[in-house]
PDB file of C-alpha atoms in Angstrom:
ATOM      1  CA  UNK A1316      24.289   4.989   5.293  1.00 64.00           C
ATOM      2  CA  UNK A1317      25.695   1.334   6.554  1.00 71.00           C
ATOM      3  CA  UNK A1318      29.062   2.224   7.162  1.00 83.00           C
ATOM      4  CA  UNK A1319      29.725  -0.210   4.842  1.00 91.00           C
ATOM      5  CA  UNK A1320      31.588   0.469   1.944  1.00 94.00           C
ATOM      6  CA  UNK A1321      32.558  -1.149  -0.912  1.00 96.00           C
ATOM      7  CA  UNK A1322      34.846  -0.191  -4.450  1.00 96.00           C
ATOM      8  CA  UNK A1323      34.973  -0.418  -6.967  1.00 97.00           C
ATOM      9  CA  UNK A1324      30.943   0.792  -7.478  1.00 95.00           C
ATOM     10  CA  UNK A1325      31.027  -0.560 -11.324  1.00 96.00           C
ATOM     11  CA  UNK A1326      33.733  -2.599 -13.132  1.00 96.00           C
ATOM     12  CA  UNK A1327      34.326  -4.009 -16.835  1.00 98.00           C
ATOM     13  CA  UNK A1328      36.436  -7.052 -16.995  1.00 98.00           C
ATOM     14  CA  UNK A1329      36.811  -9.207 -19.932  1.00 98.00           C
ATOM     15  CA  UNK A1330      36.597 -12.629 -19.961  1.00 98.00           C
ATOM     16  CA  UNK A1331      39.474 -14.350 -18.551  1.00 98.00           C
ATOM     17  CA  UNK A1332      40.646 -11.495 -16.458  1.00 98.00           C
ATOM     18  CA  UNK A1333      41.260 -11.335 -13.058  1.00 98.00           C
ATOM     19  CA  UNK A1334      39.351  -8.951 -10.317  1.00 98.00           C
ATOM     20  CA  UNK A1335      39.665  -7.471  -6.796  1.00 98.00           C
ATOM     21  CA  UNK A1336      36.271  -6.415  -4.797  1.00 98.00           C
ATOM     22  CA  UNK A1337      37.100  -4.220  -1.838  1.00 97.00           C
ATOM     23  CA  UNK A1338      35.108  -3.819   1.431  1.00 96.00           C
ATOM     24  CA  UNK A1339      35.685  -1.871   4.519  1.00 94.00           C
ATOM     25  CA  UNK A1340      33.293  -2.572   7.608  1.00 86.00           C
ATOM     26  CA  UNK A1341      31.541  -1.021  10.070  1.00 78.00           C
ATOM     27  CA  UNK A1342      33.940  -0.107  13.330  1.00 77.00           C
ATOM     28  CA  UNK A1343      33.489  -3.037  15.558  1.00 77.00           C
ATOM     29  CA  UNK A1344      31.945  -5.895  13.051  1.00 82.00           C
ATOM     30  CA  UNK A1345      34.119  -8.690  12.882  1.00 83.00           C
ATOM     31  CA  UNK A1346      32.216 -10.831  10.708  1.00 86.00           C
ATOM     32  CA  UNK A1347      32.299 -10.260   6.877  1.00 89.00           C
ATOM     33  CA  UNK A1348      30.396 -12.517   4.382  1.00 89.00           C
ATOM     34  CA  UNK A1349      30.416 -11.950   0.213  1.00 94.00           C
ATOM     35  CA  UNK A1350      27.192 -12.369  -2.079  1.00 93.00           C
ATOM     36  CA  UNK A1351      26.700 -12.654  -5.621  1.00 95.00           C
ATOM     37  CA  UNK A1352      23.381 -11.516  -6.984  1.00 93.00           C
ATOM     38  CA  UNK A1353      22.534 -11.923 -10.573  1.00 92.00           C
ATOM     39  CA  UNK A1354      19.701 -10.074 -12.175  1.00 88.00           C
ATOM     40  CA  UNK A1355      16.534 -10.688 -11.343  1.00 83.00           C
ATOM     41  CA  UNK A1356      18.107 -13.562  -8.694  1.00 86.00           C
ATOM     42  CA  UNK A1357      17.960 -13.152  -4.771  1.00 85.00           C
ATOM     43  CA  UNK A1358      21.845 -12.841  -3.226  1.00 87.00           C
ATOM     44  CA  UNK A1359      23.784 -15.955  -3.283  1.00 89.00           C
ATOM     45  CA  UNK A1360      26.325 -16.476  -0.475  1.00 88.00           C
ATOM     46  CA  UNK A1361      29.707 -16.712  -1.446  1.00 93.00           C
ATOM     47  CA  UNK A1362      31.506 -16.794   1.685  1.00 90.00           C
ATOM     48  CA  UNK A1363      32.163 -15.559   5.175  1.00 88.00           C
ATOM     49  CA  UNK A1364      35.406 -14.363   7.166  1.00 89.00           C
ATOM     50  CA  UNK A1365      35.176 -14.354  11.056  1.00 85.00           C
ATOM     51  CA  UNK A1366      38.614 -12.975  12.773  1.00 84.00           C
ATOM     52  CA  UNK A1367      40.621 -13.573   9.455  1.00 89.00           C
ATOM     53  CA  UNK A1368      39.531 -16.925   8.310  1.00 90.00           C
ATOM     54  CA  UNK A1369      37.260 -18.490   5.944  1.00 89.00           C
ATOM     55  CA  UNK A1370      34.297 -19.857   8.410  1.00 82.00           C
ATOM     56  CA  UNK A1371      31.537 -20.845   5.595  1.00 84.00           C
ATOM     57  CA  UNK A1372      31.405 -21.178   1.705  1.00 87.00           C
ATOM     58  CA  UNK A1373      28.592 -21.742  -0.679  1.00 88.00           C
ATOM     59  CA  UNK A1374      28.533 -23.223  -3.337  1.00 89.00           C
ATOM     60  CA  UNK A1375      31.311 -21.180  -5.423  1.00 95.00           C
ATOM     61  CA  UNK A1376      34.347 -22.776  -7.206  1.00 96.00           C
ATOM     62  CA  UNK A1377      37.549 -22.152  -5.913  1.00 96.00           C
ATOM     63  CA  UNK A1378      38.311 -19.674  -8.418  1.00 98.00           C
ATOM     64  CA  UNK A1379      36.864 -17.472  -6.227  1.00 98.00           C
ATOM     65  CA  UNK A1380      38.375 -16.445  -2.730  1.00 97.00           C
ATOM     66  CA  UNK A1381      38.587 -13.503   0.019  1.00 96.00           C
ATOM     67  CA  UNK A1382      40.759 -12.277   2.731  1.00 96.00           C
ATOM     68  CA  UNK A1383      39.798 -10.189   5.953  1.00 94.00           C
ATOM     69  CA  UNK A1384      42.575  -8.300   7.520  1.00 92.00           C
ATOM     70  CA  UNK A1385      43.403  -7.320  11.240  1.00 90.00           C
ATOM     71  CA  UNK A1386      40.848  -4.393  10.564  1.00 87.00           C
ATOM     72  CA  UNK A1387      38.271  -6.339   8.895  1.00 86.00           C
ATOM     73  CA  UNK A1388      38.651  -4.742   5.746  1.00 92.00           C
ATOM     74  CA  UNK A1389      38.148  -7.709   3.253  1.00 95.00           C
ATOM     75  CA  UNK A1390      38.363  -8.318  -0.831  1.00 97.00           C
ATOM     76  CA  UNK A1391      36.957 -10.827  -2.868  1.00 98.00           C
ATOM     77  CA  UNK A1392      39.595 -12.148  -5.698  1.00 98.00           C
ATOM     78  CA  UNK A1393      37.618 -13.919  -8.720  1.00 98.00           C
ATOM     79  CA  UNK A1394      40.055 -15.336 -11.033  1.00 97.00           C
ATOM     80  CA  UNK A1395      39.451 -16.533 -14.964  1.00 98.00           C
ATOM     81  CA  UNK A1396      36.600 -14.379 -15.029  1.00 98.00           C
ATOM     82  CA  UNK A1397      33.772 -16.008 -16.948  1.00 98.00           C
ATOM     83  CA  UNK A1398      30.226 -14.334 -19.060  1.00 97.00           C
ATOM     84  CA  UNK A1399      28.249 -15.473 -16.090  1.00 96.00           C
ATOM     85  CA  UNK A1400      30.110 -13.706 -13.180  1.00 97.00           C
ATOM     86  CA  UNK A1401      28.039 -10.547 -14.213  1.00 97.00           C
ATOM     87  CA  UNK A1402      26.444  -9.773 -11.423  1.00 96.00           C
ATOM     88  CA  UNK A1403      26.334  -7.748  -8.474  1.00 96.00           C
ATOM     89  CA  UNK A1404      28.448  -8.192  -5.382  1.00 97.00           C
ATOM     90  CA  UNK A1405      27.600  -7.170  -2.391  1.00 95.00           C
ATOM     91  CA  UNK A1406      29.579  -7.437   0.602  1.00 94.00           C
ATOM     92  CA  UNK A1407      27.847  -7.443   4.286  1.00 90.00           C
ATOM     93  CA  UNK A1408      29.388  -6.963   8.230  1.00 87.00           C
ATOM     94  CA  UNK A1409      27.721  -7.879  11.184  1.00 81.00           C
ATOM     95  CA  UNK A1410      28.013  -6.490  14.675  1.00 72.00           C
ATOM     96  CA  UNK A1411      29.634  -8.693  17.297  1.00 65.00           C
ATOM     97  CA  UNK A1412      27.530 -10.768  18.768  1.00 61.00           C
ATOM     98  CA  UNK A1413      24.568 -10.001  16.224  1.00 59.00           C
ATOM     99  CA  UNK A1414      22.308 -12.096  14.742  1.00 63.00           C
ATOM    100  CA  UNK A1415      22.783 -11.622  11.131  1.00 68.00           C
ATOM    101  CA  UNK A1416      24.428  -9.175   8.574  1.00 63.00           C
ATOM    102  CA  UNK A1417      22.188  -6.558   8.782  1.00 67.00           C
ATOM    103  CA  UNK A1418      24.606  -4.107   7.018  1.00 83.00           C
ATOM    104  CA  UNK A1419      25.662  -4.264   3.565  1.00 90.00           C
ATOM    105  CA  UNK A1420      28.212  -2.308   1.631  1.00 92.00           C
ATOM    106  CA  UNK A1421      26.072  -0.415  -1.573  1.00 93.00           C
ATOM    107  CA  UNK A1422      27.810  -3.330  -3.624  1.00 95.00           C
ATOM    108  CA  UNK A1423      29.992  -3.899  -6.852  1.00 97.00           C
ATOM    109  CA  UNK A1424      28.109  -3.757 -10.266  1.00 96.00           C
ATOM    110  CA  UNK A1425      31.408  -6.221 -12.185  1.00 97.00           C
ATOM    111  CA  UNK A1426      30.441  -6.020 -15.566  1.00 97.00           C
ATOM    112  CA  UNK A1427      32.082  -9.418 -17.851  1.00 97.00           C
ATOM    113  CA  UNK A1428      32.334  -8.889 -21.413  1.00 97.00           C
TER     114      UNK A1428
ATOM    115  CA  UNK B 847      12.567 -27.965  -3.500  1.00 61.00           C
ATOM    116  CA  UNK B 848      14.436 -24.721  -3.017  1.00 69.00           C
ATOM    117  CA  UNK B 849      15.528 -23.874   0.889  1.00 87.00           C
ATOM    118  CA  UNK B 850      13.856 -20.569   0.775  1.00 91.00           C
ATOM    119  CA  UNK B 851      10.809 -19.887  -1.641  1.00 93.00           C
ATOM    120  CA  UNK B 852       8.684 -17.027  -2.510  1.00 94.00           C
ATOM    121  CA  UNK B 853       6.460 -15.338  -5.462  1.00 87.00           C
ATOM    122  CA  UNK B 854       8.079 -13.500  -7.774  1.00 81.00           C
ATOM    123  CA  UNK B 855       5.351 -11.118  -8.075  1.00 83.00           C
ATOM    124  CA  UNK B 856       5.186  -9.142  -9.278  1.00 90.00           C
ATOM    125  CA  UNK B 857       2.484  -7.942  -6.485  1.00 95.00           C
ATOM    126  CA  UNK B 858      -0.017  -4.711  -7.538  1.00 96.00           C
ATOM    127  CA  UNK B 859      -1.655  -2.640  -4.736  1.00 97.00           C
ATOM    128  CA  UNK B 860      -3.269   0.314  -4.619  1.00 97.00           C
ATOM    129  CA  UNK B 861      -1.713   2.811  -2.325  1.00 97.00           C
ATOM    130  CA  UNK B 862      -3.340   2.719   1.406  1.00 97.00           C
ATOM    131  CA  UNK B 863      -4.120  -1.113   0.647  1.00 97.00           C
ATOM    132  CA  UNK B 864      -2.479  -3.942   2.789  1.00 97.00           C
ATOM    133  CA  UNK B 865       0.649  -5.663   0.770  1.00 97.00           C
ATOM    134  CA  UNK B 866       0.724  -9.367   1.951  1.00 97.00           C
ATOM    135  CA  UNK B 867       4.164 -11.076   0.774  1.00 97.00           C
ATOM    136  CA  UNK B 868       5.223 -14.182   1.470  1.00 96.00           C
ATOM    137  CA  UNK B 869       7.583 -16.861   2.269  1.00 96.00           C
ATOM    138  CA  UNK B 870       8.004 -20.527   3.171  1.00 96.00           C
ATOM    139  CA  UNK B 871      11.323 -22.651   3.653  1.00 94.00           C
ATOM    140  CA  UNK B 872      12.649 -25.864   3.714  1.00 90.00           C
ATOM    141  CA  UNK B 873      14.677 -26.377   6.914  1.00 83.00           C
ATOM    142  CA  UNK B 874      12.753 -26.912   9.970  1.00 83.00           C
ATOM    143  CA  UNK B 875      15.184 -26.181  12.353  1.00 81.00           C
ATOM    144  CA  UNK B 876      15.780 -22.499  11.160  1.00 82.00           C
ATOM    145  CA  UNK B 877      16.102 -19.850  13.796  1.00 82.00           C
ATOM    146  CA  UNK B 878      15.498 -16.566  12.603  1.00 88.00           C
ATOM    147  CA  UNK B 879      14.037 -15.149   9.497  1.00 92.00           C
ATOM    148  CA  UNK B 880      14.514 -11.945   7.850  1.00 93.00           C
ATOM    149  CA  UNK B 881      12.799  -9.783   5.770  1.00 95.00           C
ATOM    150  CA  UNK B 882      14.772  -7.058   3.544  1.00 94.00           C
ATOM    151  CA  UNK B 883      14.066  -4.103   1.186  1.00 95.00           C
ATOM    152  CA  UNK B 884      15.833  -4.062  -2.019  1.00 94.00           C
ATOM    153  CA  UNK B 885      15.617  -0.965  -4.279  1.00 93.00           C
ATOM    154  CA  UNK B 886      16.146  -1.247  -8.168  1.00 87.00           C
ATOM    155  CA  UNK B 887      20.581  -1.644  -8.064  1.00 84.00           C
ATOM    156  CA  UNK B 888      20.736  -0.742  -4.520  1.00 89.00           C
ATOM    157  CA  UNK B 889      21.856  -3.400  -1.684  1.00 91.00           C
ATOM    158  CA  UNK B 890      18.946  -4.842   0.787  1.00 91.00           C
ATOM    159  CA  UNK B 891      17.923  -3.315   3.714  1.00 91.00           C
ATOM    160  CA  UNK B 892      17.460  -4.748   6.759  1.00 90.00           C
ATOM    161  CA  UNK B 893      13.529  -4.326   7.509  1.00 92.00           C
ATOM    162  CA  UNK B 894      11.841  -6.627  10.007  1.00 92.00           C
ATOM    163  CA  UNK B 895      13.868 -10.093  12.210  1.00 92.00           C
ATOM    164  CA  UNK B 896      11.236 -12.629  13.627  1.00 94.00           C
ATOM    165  CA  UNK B 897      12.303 -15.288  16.198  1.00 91.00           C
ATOM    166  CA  UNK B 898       9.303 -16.745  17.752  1.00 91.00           C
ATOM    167  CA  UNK B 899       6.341 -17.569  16.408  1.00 94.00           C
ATOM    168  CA  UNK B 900       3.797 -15.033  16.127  1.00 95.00           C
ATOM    169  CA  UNK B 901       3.281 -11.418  14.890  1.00 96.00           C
ATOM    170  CA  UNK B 902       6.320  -8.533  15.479  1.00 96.00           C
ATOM    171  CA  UNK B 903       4.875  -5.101  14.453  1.00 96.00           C
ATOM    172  CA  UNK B 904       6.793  -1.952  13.208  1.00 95.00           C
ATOM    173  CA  UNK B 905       5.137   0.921  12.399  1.00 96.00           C
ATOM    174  CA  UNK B 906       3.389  -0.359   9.307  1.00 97.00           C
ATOM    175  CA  UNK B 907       5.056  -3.116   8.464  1.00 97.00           C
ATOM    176  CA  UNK B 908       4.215  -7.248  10.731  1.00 98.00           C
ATOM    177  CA  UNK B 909       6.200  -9.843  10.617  1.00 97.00           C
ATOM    178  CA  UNK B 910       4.004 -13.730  10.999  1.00 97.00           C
ATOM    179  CA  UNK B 911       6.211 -16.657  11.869  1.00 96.00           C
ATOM    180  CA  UNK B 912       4.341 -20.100  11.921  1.00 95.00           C
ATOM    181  CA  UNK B 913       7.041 -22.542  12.258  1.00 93.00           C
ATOM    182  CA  UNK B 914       4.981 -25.791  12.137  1.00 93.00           C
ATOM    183  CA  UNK B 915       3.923 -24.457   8.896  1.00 94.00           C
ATOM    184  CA  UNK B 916       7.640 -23.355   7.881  1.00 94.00           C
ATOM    185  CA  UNK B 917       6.210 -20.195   7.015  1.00 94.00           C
ATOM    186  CA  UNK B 918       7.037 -16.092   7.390  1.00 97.00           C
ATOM    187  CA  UNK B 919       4.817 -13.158   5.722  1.00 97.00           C
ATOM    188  CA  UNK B 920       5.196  -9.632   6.044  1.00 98.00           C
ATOM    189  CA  UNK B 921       1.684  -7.335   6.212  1.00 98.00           C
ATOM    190  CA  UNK B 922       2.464  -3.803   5.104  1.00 98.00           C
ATOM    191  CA  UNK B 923      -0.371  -1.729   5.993  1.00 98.00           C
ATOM    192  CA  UNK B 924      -1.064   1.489   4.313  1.00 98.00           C
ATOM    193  CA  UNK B 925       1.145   0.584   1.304  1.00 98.00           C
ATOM    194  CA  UNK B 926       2.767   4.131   0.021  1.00 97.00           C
ATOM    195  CA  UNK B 927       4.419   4.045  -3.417  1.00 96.00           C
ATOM    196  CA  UNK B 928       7.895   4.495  -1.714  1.00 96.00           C
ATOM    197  CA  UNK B 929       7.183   0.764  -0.841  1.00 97.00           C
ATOM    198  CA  UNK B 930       7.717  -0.084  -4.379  1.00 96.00           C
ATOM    199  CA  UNK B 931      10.600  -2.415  -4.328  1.00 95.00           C
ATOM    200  CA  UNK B 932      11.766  -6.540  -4.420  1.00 94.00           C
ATOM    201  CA  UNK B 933      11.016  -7.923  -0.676  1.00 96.00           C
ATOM    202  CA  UNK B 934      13.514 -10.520   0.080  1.00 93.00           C
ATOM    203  CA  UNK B 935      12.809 -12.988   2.746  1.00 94.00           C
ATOM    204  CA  UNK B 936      15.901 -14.468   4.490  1.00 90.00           C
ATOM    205  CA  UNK B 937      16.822 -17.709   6.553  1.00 88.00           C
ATOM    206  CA  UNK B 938      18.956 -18.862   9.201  1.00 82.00           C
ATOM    207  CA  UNK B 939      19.491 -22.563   9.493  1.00 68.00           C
ATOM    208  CA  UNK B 940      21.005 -24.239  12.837  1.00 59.00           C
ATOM    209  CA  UNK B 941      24.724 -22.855  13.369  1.00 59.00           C
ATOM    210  CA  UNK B 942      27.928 -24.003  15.078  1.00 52.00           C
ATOM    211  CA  UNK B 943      29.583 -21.289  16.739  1.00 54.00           C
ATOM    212  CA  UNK B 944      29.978 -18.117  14.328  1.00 57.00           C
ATOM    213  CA  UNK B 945      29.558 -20.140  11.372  1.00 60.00           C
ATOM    214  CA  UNK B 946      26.191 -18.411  10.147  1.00 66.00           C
ATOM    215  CA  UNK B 947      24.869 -17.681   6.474  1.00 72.00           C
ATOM    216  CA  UNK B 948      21.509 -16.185   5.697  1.00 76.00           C
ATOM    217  CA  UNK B 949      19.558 -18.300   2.568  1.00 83.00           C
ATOM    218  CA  UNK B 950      17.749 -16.126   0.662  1.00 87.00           C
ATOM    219  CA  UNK B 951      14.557 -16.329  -1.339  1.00 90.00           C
ATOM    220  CA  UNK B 952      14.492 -14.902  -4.774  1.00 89.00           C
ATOM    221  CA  UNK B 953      12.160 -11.961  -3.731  1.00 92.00           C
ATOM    222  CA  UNK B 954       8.860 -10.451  -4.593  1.00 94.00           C
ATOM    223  CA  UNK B 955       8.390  -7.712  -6.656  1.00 94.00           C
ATOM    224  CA  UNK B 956       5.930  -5.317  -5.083  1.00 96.00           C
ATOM    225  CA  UNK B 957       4.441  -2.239  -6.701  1.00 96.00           C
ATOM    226  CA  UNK B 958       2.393   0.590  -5.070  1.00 97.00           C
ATOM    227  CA  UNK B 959      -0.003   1.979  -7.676  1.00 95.00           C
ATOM    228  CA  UNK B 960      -1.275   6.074  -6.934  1.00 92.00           C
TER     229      UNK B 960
END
């Protein structure tokens, strides 16, 4: 148990659609960054949040895109879902003043048919 | 050349055998370098961080860090079939401030036989 927590766990969008990915932190990490891992593929960073704003990006179109609130709660927003944003998302806090995320949520299994 | 590389395995030891994964990458000024545990749809988890070069021991599982050879293994020693599970091996390049991302390697596949 991370303290991490994401929902959905498993989602069925069709292609075109529109989704929200939820995660709430651990109590006192400020730092929030998104993956997407595709089967059989390590996790790909998406993005990170530090204090509320975007800090760092891979290499994702801008069809996808987060918040972090004053809590550190964040969501991931993919829009005009496509086939190949099956995968799953997994969502990870780090401690302030850690070295890395060393806490992920159990993730979001989005499903794009 | 990919930033972070590793077999895909998949990787067959008996159980009480040594497991030997690893893991080279492309940056040289990388800082730390992480090793995680991910079960069949479950997220990774956190397993071993080497800094420095040389060996980091944790019960059964050492971390090996040669940075002139931009290279990072993990040893587990008396492999049990719990240790069955993709071994992802995770970078950190140079950072400004906050601004940190881990690169990840695809993972190896490991598999503990009875």
């Amino acid at each position: 148990e991370t303290g991490v927590t994401q929902s959905p766990t498993h989602l069925i969008k069709t292609r075109g659609q529109q989704v929200t990915l939820r995660c709430s932190s651990q109590s006192g990490h400020n730092t929030v960054s998104w993956y997407q891992q595709a089967l059989g593929q390590g996790p790909q960073f998406i993005f990170q949040y530090y204090r509320e704003e975007e800090n760092g990006r891979g290499n994702f179109p801008p069809r996808f895109s987060g918040l972090q609130f004053p809590n550190y709660s964040s969501e991931l927003n993919v829009n005009a879902l496509e086939l190949d944003d099956s995968a799953l998302y997994l969502c990870a806090s780090r401690p302030i003043g850690g070295d890395t995320e060393a806490f992920f949520g159990q993730g979001t299994r989005l499903t794009v048919v | 050349q990919k930033e972070v590389e590793q077999n895909s395995g998949p990787l067959s030891v008996p159980e009480g055998a040594i497991a030997s994964l690893n893991c080279t990458y492309s940056d040289r000024v990388s800082q730390s370098f992480f090793w995680y545990r991910q079960y069949s749809g479950k997220s990774p988890e956190l397993i071993m961080s080497i800094y420095s070069n040389g060996d980091k021991e944790d019960g059964r599982f050492t971390a090996q860090l040669n940075k002139a050879s931009q290279y990072v293994s993990l040893l587990i020693r008396d492999s049990q079939p719990s240790d069955s599970a993709t071994y992802l091996c995770a970078v950190v390049g140079a950072t400004a401030g906050n601004n940190r991302k881990l690169i990840w390697g695809l993972g190896t596949s490991l598999a503990v036989n009875p």
